[in-house]
Amino acid sequence: MTDKIISADVLVCSPTRNFVTLKITTADGVVGYGDATLNGRELSVASYLRDHVAPLLIGRDPARIEDTWQYLYRGVYWRRGPVTMAAIGAVDVALWDIKGKTLGQPVYQLLGGAVRDRVLSYTHATGWDAPALLDSVDAKREKGFQAIRVQSGVPGLDSVYGVHQGAAGYEPASRGALPVEEVWDTDAYLNHAPRILEAVREHVGPELKLLHDAHHRLTPQQAARLGKSVEHVDLFWLEDVTPAENQDALRLVRNHTTTPLAIGEVFNTIWDCQHLITEQLIDFIRVAIVHAGGISHVRKIFALAEVYQVRGGPHGPSDVSPISLGASLHLGLATPNFGIQEYMGYDPLVSEVFPHAWSFSDGHLTPGDVPGIGVNMNEELAEKYPYEQAYLPVARRRDGSMTDW
Ligand code: CS2
Ligand code: MG
């Protein structure tokens, strides 16, 4: 007999940072969880789900995942965009979780089974200056990481994305009524970045995989210059060199450097990266399960990418919840052209709120073998940490004009 969805609840909590979670329950008593967190704009997705999507789910057959995806994507008329796609992504992952639990299988088995035993992951090392960065790199290597993203401060600037100062670890969003305003100087960055990347490579030797994120700050010409100037550093990838609303911008970068390029953490659909992939302008596509329509849609993006030898390297910072990370690992285990999973790690409290079957060891992640996605939610504990307003920073150039953060 066909099961039916009887409720779809939106749970917003803030155990050190905000998370939006969709909980779908079926008449047979199966519960599925999906992540809907959109950093700094959390409540818009919560409302989209609560006010506009949840009522449409009641009575639907939870087994019809693709049909529900199409219903929510095509049916809305106003397609694409981060809010819509995060909401659809949450429904999709919750339904895959339910399907796995119903069939008694981990989701990777339903995606065709494992094509690898474990998923390579990379983490972040940050330090304001070179000695601090090298210490941070060493600490991450000691934890077993074989791929590390390195970010440092820039002389003359007070704060830089991806770099923490002081005792607390790096966290991109900050609580409060207004976003923090940072000052950015691309010339200072371009003078400094190649030197710090060289210093790290010299310190670690040839084998460690090194990554670097330019966080959408450069023009295509500047990006080309940076890529070219660090070719001898042998980066695993250089990330988000330009804002990619204009996919053509990457052509200029590509034509001038062999440094591998990764992009796409802010993309929502296959249409955002279609030309980047089919024209082989990038090497890694960074879409996250949570922000690009869930497993069902990201699977299609990776399938397109496979044809063009582009690999998946999904976004996995602290704002992508343990549920999305788990979903990403199921896809990673079952996808031939999956390359690497970002794994920034979570505060222990976050793992208590979202107990998970996925685990890290020896530089790799595995999704675990429990039915479904394998990430639960301790709702009682979550309730003790209600939503707190938080924003990502914004950035201005030295002349006061806004630039991309
Ligand atoms: C970063 C993110 O992990 C990354 O590559 O670009 O930390 C990004 O700044 C945040 O996820 C924004 O919410
Ligand atoms: Mg990034």
PDB file of C-alpha atoms in Angstrom, residues 2 12 26 33 38 56 58 75 99 109-111 123 135 144 171 183 190 203 271 283 292 297 311 327 334 371 380 399:
ATOM      1  CA  THR A   2       1.196   3.503  -0.767  1.00  0.00           C
ATOM      2  CA  VAL A  12      14.878  26.409  13.180  1.00  0.00           C
ATOM      3  CA  THR A  26       4.653   9.643   6.804  1.00  0.00           C
ATOM      4  CA  TYR A  33      15.167  15.108   7.592  1.00  0.00           C
ATOM      5  CA  LEU A  38      20.741  29.573   3.765  1.00  0.00           C
ATOM      6  CA  LEU A  56       1.478  20.911  -0.817  1.00  0.00           C
ATOM      7  CA  ILE A  58       0.486  16.592   2.776  1.00  0.00           C
ATOM      8  CA  GLY A  75       4.889  24.053 -10.524  1.00  0.00           C
ATOM      9  CA  LYS A  99      13.068   6.058   0.914  1.00  0.00           C
ATOM     10  CA  GLN A 109      22.912   1.909  -2.359  1.00  0.00           C
ATOM     11  CA  LEU A 110      19.818   3.409  -3.980  1.00  0.00           C
ATOM     12  CA  LEU A 111      22.034   5.634  -6.140  1.00  0.00           C
ATOM     13  CA  THR A 123      39.559  21.114   5.538  1.00  0.00           C
ATOM     14  CA  ASP A 135      51.076  25.974  12.461  1.00  0.00           C
ATOM     15  CA  GLY A 144      45.029  13.134   9.045  1.00  0.00           C
ATOM     16  CA  GLU A 171      32.831  31.175  11.435  1.00  0.00           C
ATOM     17  CA  VAL A 183      37.535  46.698   4.023  1.00  0.00           C
ATOM     18  CA  LEU A 190      47.340  39.958  -5.229  1.00  0.00           C
ATOM     19  CA  HIS A 203      56.789  24.009   4.162  1.00  0.00           C
ATOM     20  CA  TRP A 271      21.749  26.322 -15.674  1.00  0.00           C
ATOM     21  CA  ASP A 283      37.815  21.510 -13.228  1.00  0.00           C
ATOM     22  CA  ALA A 292      21.160  23.265  -5.552  1.00  0.00           C
ATOM     23  CA  HIS A 297      19.420  17.804  -8.975  1.00  0.00           C
ATOM     24  CA  ARG A 311      34.669  16.628 -10.999  1.00  0.00           C
ATOM     25  CA  ALA A 327      23.630  13.517   1.807  1.00  0.00           C
ATOM     26  CA  ALA A 334      28.163   6.533  -5.650  1.00  0.00           C
ATOM     27  CA  PRO A 371      19.227   3.132   6.321  1.00  0.00           C
ATOM     28  CA  GLU A 380      14.555  18.480  22.341  1.00  0.00           C
ATOM     29  CA  ASP A 399      37.117  54.241  -1.439  1.00  0.00           C
TER      30      ASP A 399
END
